[in-house]
Short mmCIF file of C-alpha atoms in Angstrom, two decimals:
data_model
loop_
_atom_site.label_atom_id
_atom_site.label_comp_id
_atom_site.label_asym_id
_atom_site.label_seq_id
_atom_site.Cartn_x
_atom_site.Cartn_y
_atom_site.Cartn_z
CA MET O 1 73.33 82.79 78.87
CA GLN O 2 75.79 82.20 75.87
CA ALA O 3 76.96 79.08 76.17
CA ARG O 4 80.89 78.73 77.71
CA PRO O 5 83.62 76.66 75.70
CA GLN O 6 83.99 73.21 75.82
CA ARG O 7 87.20 72.79 78.04
CA ILE O 8 89.52 69.54 77.98
CA VAL O 9 92.45 69.09 79.67
CA TYR O 10 95.46 67.65 78.78
CA VAL O 11 97.56 66.06 81.45
CA GLY O 12 101.36 64.03 80.30
CA PRO O 13 104.66 64.81 78.79
CA THR O 14 104.26 68.17 76.62
CA GLY O 15 106.74 68.60 74.81
CA GLY O 16 104.97 69.74 71.38
CA ALA O 17 102.70 73.11 72.13
CA ASP O 18 100.29 71.11 70.33
CA PRO O 19 99.65 67.75 71.61
CA LEU O 20 96.05 67.05 70.63
CA GLY O 21 97.18 68.23 67.14
CA ILE O 22 94.82 70.91 67.39
CA ASP O 23 96.04 72.09 64.08
CA ARG O 24 94.80 69.87 62.10
CA VAL O 25 90.90 70.67 63.46
CA ALA O 26 90.50 74.65 62.83
CA ALA O 27 93.30 77.30 63.52
CA ALA O 28 93.72 78.30 67.37
CA ARG O 29 94.63 81.17 69.21
CA ARG O 30 96.09 80.84 72.95
CA THR O 31 93.98 82.14 75.87
CA PRO O 32 95.30 84.37 79.00
CA GLU O 33 95.41 81.18 81.37
CA GLY O 34 97.83 79.69 78.10
CA ALA O 35 94.69 77.22 76.59
CA LEU O 36 94.33 76.90 72.81
CA HIS O 37 91.29 78.26 71.81
CA TYR O 38 89.48 76.83 68.58
CA THR O 39 85.87 76.38 66.81
CA VAL O 40 84.82 72.61 65.26
CA GLY O 41 81.29 71.70 64.19
CA GLY O 42 80.18 75.34 65.44
CA ARG O 43 81.24 74.53 69.10
CA GLU O 44 84.23 76.85 70.69
CA ARG O 45 86.55 74.63 73.09
CA GLU O 46 89.27 75.05 74.84
CA VAL O 47 92.87 72.86 75.51
CA TRP O 48 94.41 73.68 78.46
CA ALA O 49 98.06 71.32 78.60
CA THR O 50 100.07 70.80 81.22
CA SER O 51 102.31 67.49 82.62
CA ASP O 52 101.80 68.35 86.24
CA ALA O 53 99.13 66.28 87.96
CA GLU O 54 99.40 68.95 91.02
CA ARG O 55 98.57 72.34 88.67
CA ALA O 56 96.17 69.92 86.46
CA PHE O 57 94.24 68.97 90.46
CA ALA O 58 94.29 73.10 90.90
CA TYR O 59 93.17 73.37 87.16
CA LEU O 60 90.53 71.35 87.74
CA GLY O 61 89.44 72.78 91.21
CA ARG O 62 88.91 75.81 89.96
CA HIS O 63 86.71 75.14 86.21
CA ALA O 64 84.28 73.29 85.20
CA VAL O 65 85.63 70.90 82.59
CA ASP O 66 84.18 68.44 80.18
CA LEU O 67 86.94 66.07 79.65
CA LEU O 68 90.06 64.89 80.86
CA VAL O 69 92.55 63.66 78.57
CA LEU O 70 95.68 61.15 80.59
CA GLU O 71 98.68 60.82 78.25
CA LEU O 72 100.65 57.75 79.91
CA ARG O 73 102.64 57.32 77.19
CA ASP O 74 106.26 58.41 76.36
CA ARG O 75 106.13 60.63 74.48
CA ALA O 76 109.32 59.75 72.44
CA PRO O 77 109.82 56.51 70.17
CA ARG O 78 111.65 53.94 70.88
CA HIS O 79 113.78 52.47 68.32
CA GLY O 80 111.48 53.24 66.06
CA GLN O 81 108.45 51.51 68.15
CA ALA O 82 105.35 53.25 68.84
CA ALA O 83 104.98 55.79 72.10
CA SER O 84 105.50 53.32 75.12
CA THR O 85 104.06 53.09 78.30
CA GLU O 86 105.40 54.67 81.59
CA ASP O 87 107.58 52.28 82.57
CA VAL O 88 106.25 52.81 86.09
CA PRO O 89 103.64 50.85 88.17
CA PHE O 90 99.56 52.57 87.45
CA ASP O 91 98.84 53.69 90.57
CA ALA O 92 102.12 55.51 91.08
CA SER O 93 101.85 57.43 87.40
CA ARG O 94 101.23 60.43 86.99
CA ALA O 95 97.70 59.52 85.95
CA GLY O 96 97.01 56.97 88.88
CA ARG O 97 98.11 59.97 91.37
CA LEU O 98 95.36 62.22 90.28
CA LEU O 99 92.50 59.93 89.62
CA ALA O 100 93.15 58.65 93.30
CA ARG O 101 92.91 62.62 94.34
CA LEU O 102 89.97 63.26 91.77
CA PHE O 103 87.88 59.96 93.00
CA PRO O 104 88.51 58.76 96.52
CA GLU O 105 86.95 55.59 97.27
CA ASP O 106 84.21 56.72 99.88
CA GLU O 107 82.93 59.76 98.67
CA VAL O 108 80.09 60.24 96.39
CA VAL O 109 81.02 63.74 95.87
CA ALA O 110 82.81 64.12 92.32
CA GLY O 111 82.66 67.10 89.96
CA LEU O 112 84.29 65.26 87.28
CA GLN O 113 82.56 62.32 86.31
CA ARG O 114 85.36 59.10 85.75
CA HIS O 115 82.39 59.14 82.56
CA ARG O 116 84.53 61.86 81.27
CA VAL O 117 87.93 60.72 81.34
CA LEU O 118 90.51 59.36 78.08
CA ALA O 119 93.42 57.59 78.65
CA LEU O 120 95.80 56.84 76.22
CA VAL O 121 98.34 53.95 76.99
CA GLY O 122 101.14 52.33 74.18
CA PRO O 123 100.68 49.12 73.27
CA ASP O 124 102.78 47.05 75.43
CA VAL O 125 102.45 44.92 78.82
CA ARG O 126 102.02 48.58 81.30
CA GLY O 127 99.61 49.47 78.38
CA THR O 128 97.37 46.37 78.68
CA GLU O 129 98.02 46.36 83.16
CA ALA O 130 97.25 50.44 82.78
CA ALA O 131 93.81 49.93 80.68
CA HIS O 132 92.57 47.03 83.16
CA ARG O 133 93.42 49.25 86.38
CA LEU O 134 91.68 52.05 84.09
CA GLY O 135 88.68 50.04 83.60
CA GLN O 136 88.50 48.66 87.47
CA LEU O 137 87.86 53.07 87.44
CA GLY O 138 85.09 52.87 85.40
CA VAL O 139 86.67 56.07 83.04
CA GLY O 140 85.57 56.70 79.91
CA GLY O 141 87.96 55.19 77.96
CA VAL O 142 90.83 53.93 76.93
CA LEU O 143 92.63 53.86 73.92
CA SER O 144 95.61 52.32 72.60
CA ALA O 145 98.28 54.21 70.53
CA PRO O 146 95.48 55.45 68.79
CA SER O 147 95.29 56.80 65.25
CA TRP O 148 94.99 60.98 64.73
CA GLU O 149 91.30 60.16 63.85
CA ARG O 150 90.32 57.43 65.85
CA LEU O 151 91.14 59.88 69.21
CA HIS O 152 89.49 62.72 68.36
CA GLY O 153 86.29 60.56 66.99
CA ARG O 154 86.34 59.60 70.65
CA ILE O 155 86.87 62.78 72.48
CA ASP O 156 83.54 64.22 70.04
CA ALA O 157 81.89 61.54 70.96
CA LEU O 158 82.82 61.42 75.26
CA LEU O 159 82.26 65.38 74.72
CA GLU O 160 78.44 64.70 73.65
CA GLU O 161 77.66 61.82 75.39
CA GLY O 162 79.24 64.60 78.59
CA ALA O 163 76.89 67.63 77.54
CA PRO O 164 75.25 68.43 81.01
CA GLY O 165 71.16 67.58 81.26
CA LYS O 166 69.07 68.14 84.46
CA VAL O 167 70.50 69.39 88.45
CA ALA O 168 67.76 67.36 90.58
CA ILE O 169 66.79 67.29 93.76
CA CYS O 170 66.03 63.97 96.16
CA LEU O 171 64.81 64.64 99.59
CA ALA O 172 64.89 61.37 101.96
CA GLY O 173 62.14 60.98 104.74
CA GLY O 174 63.06 61.16 108.48
CA GLY O 175 59.71 62.39 110.24
CA ILE O 176 59.02 66.04 111.43
CA GLU O 177 62.99 66.77 112.28
CA GLY O 178 64.51 65.07 108.90
CA LEU O 179 61.94 67.71 107.31
CA LEU O 180 63.16 70.45 109.36
CA TYR O 181 66.97 69.33 108.52
CA GLU O 182 66.28 69.33 104.59
CA LEU O 183 64.76 72.41 104.57
CA GLY O 184 68.06 73.68 106.49
CA VAL O 185 70.00 71.76 103.86
CA LEU O 186 68.19 73.59 101.11
CA ARG O 187 68.23 76.94 103.00
CA ALA O 188 71.88 76.89 103.46
CA LEU O 189 72.37 76.05 99.82
CA ASP O 190 70.25 78.63 98.59
CA THR O 191 72.48 81.19 100.00
CA PHE O 192 75.11 79.91 97.40
CA LEU O 193 72.95 80.04 94.29
CA VAL O 194 73.12 83.60 92.16
CA ASN O 195 71.26 82.71 88.59
CA ARG O 196 68.29 80.32 89.80
CA ARG O 197 66.67 79.44 92.94
CA VAL O 198 66.38 75.68 94.57
CA GLN O 199 62.63 76.15 93.56
CA GLU O 200 64.16 76.76 90.22
CA LEU O 201 65.83 73.75 89.48
CA ASP O 202 64.84 71.35 87.06
CA LEU O 203 63.48 68.35 89.02
CA PHE O 204 62.21 67.26 93.00
CA CYS O 205 62.02 63.39 93.86
CA GLY O 206 60.33 63.51 97.45
CA ILE O 207 59.72 60.28 99.94
CA SER O 208 57.72 61.11 103.01
CA ALA O 209 58.73 64.47 104.65
CA GLY O 210 61.22 64.99 101.68
CA ALA O 211 57.48 64.60 99.64
CA VAL O 212 56.44 67.29 101.54
CA LEU O 213 58.47 69.87 100.86
CA GLY O 214 58.58 68.97 97.00
CA ALA O 215 55.27 69.44 96.48
CA PHE O 216 55.90 73.34 97.96
CA LEU O 217 59.21 73.70 95.70
CA ALA O 218 57.86 71.73 92.45
CA ASN O 219 54.78 74.81 93.00
CA GLY O 220 57.45 77.41 93.03
CA ILE O 221 57.76 77.96 96.70
CA GLY O 222 61.37 78.44 98.17
CA PRO O 223 63.05 76.95 101.35
CA ASP O 224 63.34 80.32 102.69
CA GLU O 225 59.42 80.83 102.50
CA ILE O 226 59.04 77.59 104.12
CA ALA O 227 60.75 78.26 106.68
CA ARG O 228 59.28 80.95 107.46
CA ALA O 229 56.02 79.47 107.27
CA PHE O 230 56.83 77.00 110.15
CA ALA O 231 57.85 79.90 112.38
CA GLY O 232 54.30 81.36 111.90
CA GLY O 233 53.13 81.35 108.47
CA THR O 234 52.91 83.40 105.11
CA ALA O 235 50.67 84.66 102.38
CA ARG O 236 50.97 81.43 100.62
CA VAL O 237 51.67 78.74 103.02
CA ASP O 238 49.76 78.58 106.54
CA ALA O 239 51.84 77.51 110.06
CA ILE O 240 50.73 73.47 110.19
CA ARG O 241 49.76 73.02 113.68
CA LYS O 242 50.32 69.90 115.85
CA ASP O 243 46.66 68.99 115.55
CA GLU O 244 46.69 68.63 111.73
CA LEU O 245 50.33 66.15 112.65
CA PHE O 246 48.74 64.83 115.34
CA MET O 247 45.63 64.12 115.38
CA PRO O 248 44.71 60.89 117.30
CA ASN O 249 43.15 57.97 114.94
CA LEU O 250 40.02 57.39 117.04
CA PRO O 251 38.05 57.22 113.84
CA GLU O 252 39.70 54.14 112.20
CA LEU O 253 39.35 52.84 116.34
CA GLY O 254 35.68 53.33 116.08
CA ARG O 255 35.28 51.54 112.98
CA ARG O 256 36.85 48.60 114.66
CA LEU O 257 35.56 48.35 117.76
CA PRO O 258 31.97 46.89 116.46
CA ALA O 259 33.72 44.06 114.96
CA LEU O 260 35.77 43.23 118.19
CA ALA O 261 32.80 43.35 120.70
CA ARG O 262 30.86 41.04 118.09
CA GLU O 263 34.23 38.29 117.96
CA LEU O 264 34.25 38.55 121.28
CA ALA O 265 30.73 37.77 121.93
CA ARG O 266 31.47 34.71 120.13
CA GLY O 267 34.57 33.64 121.69
CA GLY O 268 37.21 35.44 119.78
CA VAL O 269 38.57 34.57 115.74
CA GLY O 270 42.12 32.99 114.87
CA PRO O 271 44.36 31.01 116.94
CA ARG O 272 44.62 32.64 120.02
CA GLY O 273 40.42 33.35 119.95
CA ALA O 274 39.95 36.13 121.88
CA LEU O 275 44.05 37.89 121.72
CA SER O 276 43.90 37.41 118.37
CA SER O 277 41.09 39.51 117.97
CA VAL O 278 42.03 42.67 120.11
CA ALA O 279 45.02 42.04 117.97
CA ARG O 280 42.95 42.74 114.72
CA SER O 281 41.02 45.62 116.10
CA LEU O 282 44.24 47.87 117.03
CA PRO O 283 44.55 50.98 114.11
CA THR O 284 47.06 50.57 111.65
CA GLY O 285 48.53 53.85 113.14
CA VAL O 286 48.54 56.63 116.07
CA PHE O 287 47.64 58.98 114.06
CA THR O 288 45.10 59.67 111.15
CA GLY O 289 46.91 61.61 108.86
CA ALA O 290 43.56 62.91 107.39
CA ARG O 291 44.50 66.38 108.70
CA LEU O 292 47.76 66.71 107.35
CA ARG O 293 46.16 65.69 103.75
CA GLY O 294 43.85 68.22 104.31
CA TYR O 295 46.74 70.70 104.70
CA LEU O 296 47.95 70.08 102.03
CA LYS O 297 45.28 69.85 99.46
CA ARG O 298 43.76 73.48 101.13
CA HIS O 299 47.45 74.50 100.23
CA LEU O 300 47.92 72.77 96.93
CA HIS O 301 44.56 74.51 95.26
CA ARG O 302 45.51 78.08 96.29
CA PRO O 303 45.58 79.90 93.14
CA GLY O 304 48.99 80.11 91.47
CA LEU O 305 49.93 76.56 92.80
CA SER O 306 48.36 72.78 91.46
CA ASP O 307 47.31 69.25 92.93
CA ASP O 308 48.31 68.12 89.77
CA PHE O 309 51.72 66.44 89.19
CA ARG O 310 50.93 67.58 84.88
CA GLU O 311 50.63 70.73 85.71
CA LEU O 312 53.60 72.07 87.80
CA ARG O 313 55.95 74.14 86.99
CA ARG O 314 58.62 71.56 87.60
CA PRO O 315 58.13 67.70 87.91
CA LEU O 316 57.89 65.87 90.73
CA PHE O 317 58.31 62.65 91.92
CA VAL O 318 57.26 61.44 94.74
CA GLY O 319 58.25 57.85 96.32
CA ALA O 320 55.36 55.22 97.93
CA THR O 321 55.40 51.85 98.36
CA ASP O 322 52.23 49.40 97.94
CA GLN O 323 51.88 47.64 101.23
CA ASP O 324 50.08 44.34 100.31
CA THR O 325 52.90 43.40 97.32
CA SER O 326 55.60 46.08 98.92
CA SER O 327 56.72 47.07 95.89
CA ALA O 328 58.49 50.89 95.25
CA VAL O 329 55.54 52.79 93.38
CA VAL O 330 56.58 55.95 91.97
CA PHE O 331 53.34 58.61 91.70
CA GLY O 332 54.51 61.57 89.53
CA GLU O 333 55.37 58.86 86.58
CA PRO O 334 52.64 56.96 84.39
CA PRO O 335 50.41 55.23 84.96
CA PHE O 336 50.72 57.11 88.21
CA ASP O 337 50.46 60.72 87.47
CA HIS O 338 46.98 61.38 87.70
CA VAL O 339 46.99 60.82 91.35
CA PRO O 340 46.49 64.26 93.44
CA ILE O 341 49.30 65.24 94.29
CA HIS O 342 48.27 66.01 97.97
CA GLN O 343 47.45 62.15 98.68
CA ALA O 344 50.23 60.91 96.77
CA VAL O 345 52.27 63.29 99.52
CA ARG O 346 50.14 61.43 102.02
CA ALA O 347 50.72 57.86 101.00
CA SER O 348 54.64 58.53 100.97
CA SER O 349 54.65 59.55 104.58
CA ALA O 350 52.21 56.59 105.88
CA LEU O 351 55.12 55.85 108.12
CA VAL O 352 53.42 52.59 110.31
CA PRO O 353 52.91 52.70 112.87
CA PHE O 354 52.24 56.24 113.51
CA TYR O 355 50.25 56.87 110.33
CA PRO O 356 48.14 54.39 108.38
CA PRO O 357 48.26 53.19 105.05
CA GLU O 358 46.26 55.83 102.42
CA LYS O 359 43.82 53.92 100.15
CA ILE O 360 44.41 55.03 96.22
CA ASP O 361 43.22 53.62 93.72
CA GLY O 362 41.99 50.63 95.83
CA ARG O 363 45.17 49.80 97.02
CA TYR O 364 47.07 50.61 100.16
CA TYR O 365 49.85 52.57 100.16
CA ILE O 366 52.80 53.27 103.32
CA ASP O 367 55.99 55.48 102.97
CA GLY O 368 58.40 55.37 100.31
CA ALA O 369 61.23 54.50 102.74
CA PHE O 370 60.27 50.81 103.34
CA THR O 371 61.23 50.28 100.21
CA ARG O 372 63.15 53.67 98.24
CA THR O 373 65.91 56.55 100.14
CA THR O 374 65.68 59.12 97.84
CA ASN O 375 64.49 57.96 94.77
CA MET O 376 68.47 59.02 92.75
CA ARG O 377 67.75 56.61 89.87
CA VAL O 378 64.25 58.58 88.84
CA ALA O 379 66.48 61.39 88.67
CA VAL O 380 68.67 59.87 86.40
CA ARG O 381 65.91 58.46 84.69
CA GLN O 382 64.04 61.25 83.99
CA GLY O 383 67.60 63.06 82.75
CA ALA O 384 69.47 64.39 85.69
CA THR O 385 73.01 64.66 85.44
CA MET O 386 73.37 66.38 88.68
CA VAL O 387 72.12 65.22 91.58
CA ILE O 388 72.09 66.57 95.51
CA LEU O 389 70.50 64.35 98.12
CA VAL O 390 69.62 64.86 101.26
CA ASP O 391 69.40 62.11 103.45
CA PRO O 392 68.54 62.20 107.41
CA LEU O 393 67.84 59.16 108.33
CA VAL O 394 71.34 58.00 109.78
CA PRO O 395 71.90 56.46 112.82
CA VAL O 396 73.27 57.99 116.42
CA HIS O 397 76.50 56.53 116.85
CA SER O 398 77.73 55.82 120.69
CA ASP O 399 80.26 54.01 121.62
CA GLU O 400 78.64 53.91 125.18
CA PRO O 401 76.97 51.07 125.71
CA GLY O 402 73.08 51.51 126.34
CA TYR O 403 73.06 54.59 125.03
CA VAL O 404 70.53 53.52 122.93
CA TRP O 405 68.85 50.94 124.86
CA LYS O 406 68.24 53.32 127.95
CA ARG O 407 66.15 55.92 125.70
CA GLY O 408 63.47 53.50 125.52
CA GLY O 409 61.86 51.92 122.90
CA ILE O 410 60.86 54.85 120.53
CA PHE O 411 64.57 55.70 120.58
CA SER O 412 65.36 52.16 120.41
CA SER O 413 62.67 51.15 117.63
CA MET O 414 63.82 54.84 114.96
CA GLN O 415 67.50 53.66 115.66
CA ALA O 416 66.85 50.25 114.50
CA LEU O 417 64.86 51.58 111.09
CA LYS O 418 67.10 54.49 110.42
CA ALA O 419 69.77 51.85 110.48
CA LEU O 420 68.17 49.94 108.19
CA VAL O 421 67.34 52.02 105.87
CA ASN O 422 71.19 53.73 105.96
CA GLY O 423 73.08 50.41 104.78
CA ARG O 424 70.83 49.61 101.89
CA PHE O 425 71.35 53.76 100.88
CA ASP O 426 75.01 53.00 101.27
CA LYS O 427 74.80 50.09 98.89
CA ALA O 428 72.64 52.09 96.73
CA VAL O 429 74.63 55.17 96.13
CA ARG O 430 77.89 52.93 95.84
CA ALA O 431 76.02 51.09 93.12
CA ILE O 432 74.65 54.06 91.04
CA ARG O 433 77.75 55.46 91.09
CA GLU O 434 78.93 52.73 88.82
CA LEU O 435 75.74 52.32 87.09
CA TYR O 436 75.98 56.32 85.97
CA PRO O 437 79.42 57.28 85.96
CA GLN O 438 77.77 60.51 83.92
CA VAL O 439 75.85 61.64 86.79
CA SER O 440 77.45 64.49 89.62
CA PHE O 441 76.21 62.77 92.79
CA TYR O 442 76.64 65.20 95.61
CA LEU O 443 75.18 63.97 99.12
CA PHE O 444 74.62 65.75 102.69
CA ARG O 445 73.92 64.40 105.40
CA PRO O 446 73.46 64.24 109.66
CA HIS O 447 76.73 64.44 111.46
CA GLY O 448 78.05 65.57 115.26
CA ASP O 449 75.88 67.05 116.59
CA GLU O 450 73.25 67.06 113.53
CA MET O 451 72.74 63.12 114.37
CA ARG O 452 72.22 63.21 118.55
CA ILE O 453 69.75 65.92 117.90
CA LEU O 454 67.60 63.94 114.95
CA SER O 455 67.91 60.79 117.12
CA GLY O 456 64.84 58.87 118.47
CA SER O 457 61.45 59.79 117.75
CA PRO O 458 60.82 61.45 114.63
CA MET O 459 58.10 63.18 115.82
CA LYS O 460 60.16 66.58 117.31
CA TYR O 461 57.88 68.96 116.77
CA PHE O 462 58.80 71.11 119.74
CA TYR O 463 62.44 71.89 118.66
CA ARG O 464 61.57 73.06 114.96
CA ARG O 465 63.54 75.89 114.67
CA GLU O 466 66.30 74.83 116.27
CA ILE O 467 66.48 71.23 113.98
CA GLU O 468 66.39 73.48 111.29
CA GLU O 469 69.22 75.88 112.41
CA LEU O 470 71.79 73.65 113.10
CA ALA O 471 71.06 72.45 109.56
CA TYR O 472 71.44 75.33 108.00
CA ARG O 473 74.46 76.88 109.89
CA SER O 474 76.39 73.07 109.43
CA THR O 475 75.46 73.17 106.13
CA LEU O 476 77.03 76.05 105.52
CA ALA O 477 80.25 74.72 106.47
CA LYS O 478 79.94 71.40 104.19
CA VAL O 479 79.10 73.83 101.50
CA ARG O 480 82.12 75.72 101.69
CA ALA O 481 84.35 72.29 102.37
CA SER O 482 83.53 71.21 98.95
CA PHE O 483 82.53 74.35 97.25
CA THR O 484 85.30 74.08 94.17
CA ASP O 485 83.31 70.32 93.53
CA LEU O 486 80.21 72.68 93.06
CA ARG O 487 80.95 75.86 91.71
CA ARG O 488 81.96 73.89 88.96
CA ASP O 489 79.59 70.84 88.51
CA PHE O 490 76.90 73.90 89.11
CA GLU O 491 78.58 75.95 86.56
CA ARG O 492 78.64 73.10 84.05
CA HIS O 493 74.94 73.27 84.34
CA GLY O 494 74.48 77.05 83.64
CA VAL O 495 73.71 77.96 87.71
CA VAL O 496 76.30 80.53 89.07
CA PHE O 497 77.48 79.45 92.20
CA ARG O 498 79.51 81.85 94.49
CA ASP O 499 79.97 82.64 97.97
CA PRO O 500 78.17 85.62 99.18
CA GLU O 501 81.52 86.07 101.82
CA GLY O 502 84.68 85.25 98.96
CA GLU O 503 85.91 81.71 97.91
CA PRO O 504 86.55 79.45 100.67
CA ALA O 505 89.95 78.27 101.11
CA PRO O 506 90.19 74.95 99.89
CA SER O 507 89.22 72.14 102.24
CA PRO O 508 90.83 67.59 102.40
CA ALA O 509 88.49 65.41 101.75
CA ARG O 510 89.26 64.37 105.53
CA PHE O 511 87.69 67.46 106.49
CA ARG O 512 84.76 66.64 103.93
CA ARG O 513 84.61 63.59 105.29
CA GLU O 514 84.36 64.64 108.95
CA LEU O 515 81.27 67.11 108.23
CA GLY O 516 79.49 64.30 106.50
CA ILE O 517 79.75 64.90 102.66
CA GLY O 518 79.79 61.86 100.55
CA LEU O 519 80.21 58.04 102.97
#
């Protein structure tokens, strides 16, 4: 695919036809949309200029833009002095209003990152105030009355830093129903991809249920085939049976009972005698998990698939938790890339008390959700500059007192776990957005009817079609509500993103939040 020109949008007074002085770089020509097109250092660039913030916002919604230049100065010098900053408060200025619309404080979605915004201010008090506010917003740079050489040097540097990297899919846990929710989301997203499928994106991070999906995706098996496998099996993926998920953990109980009998014969051990001995004899998980491990191993050893992280079609990173140190571990990264994928996924899915820990190289590992939610930092560390996050672990919200209590112990326990994980994740997303302004994050999570059907036990095997179909339909609506952002950013990464039903009308940020996009 031929690389598109690097796009620069200039917003500010446009008294001259060439506000950035492009004529000093190279000969330029006008495009049909009125942009200046030129070539520098072997790269094609376009500069589109406007003094209207509304027009700029609309243009940013239609195009993948690599750099936004905000001119906050009055262009005409006053009494022989250098051009001064606009004599209005920053938040009321043209630039302030535009940035408020581009970067809502309570959303993760951002087609243009703060890192790719360059602001120009005057060397006056207003300029200092504006620079302080821009610093709080985390924009890519602020220049005070720069020379032509300094301005274009900074533009070159930001364009080089803003070069697109990899597209990552990060999938959280959530039990059987969480896996099916994620499957519906991915199947819906795949509907909009033209020249690449979901399984052909650059890298995958998975935790717990997300790790199961990630193992298939990284091997080139797409969400549609996985969904058909759950409905009855395909040539490459067998339908998973209930006994492969819910085999009672009788073997561990059998191993612990003889020790219990010996201890009771001596009157028990520990501070509470017999009671302590009985507590020690309980299995570490209700279900064994051995058949789930076997299911994964059987599939990943089939022709064309791999059980080795180092030989996958696409990189895969699986998060787990060391039970004895409570530290996060990433299988797929050294020194854990030698671990077989089926064993790493089983460890990542060891949600106690449902499944016991997985022993690997002498250590015991449990569900990765206890220490991480999606491993989005791992994706960035591996070079991702666009990250699709799917997080089903959202607690149900009800204004009815006792709604959770009336549904019993399992429902209450899962509500508490989801609340803890969700609260941690929300803080992590805000932090990572500040740490990595050059990365686009898109978050899909349950909302409304989705939250109700996903609440309670994580083992809703019998409701698989209902969950997956609801997630699929609702995600279609979510994608269309944020279509311009997603299309713009996918285009920046060389992925054609198109709605088969035609381009949808833009949706306000409030509508996106109501659908569960962003925070």
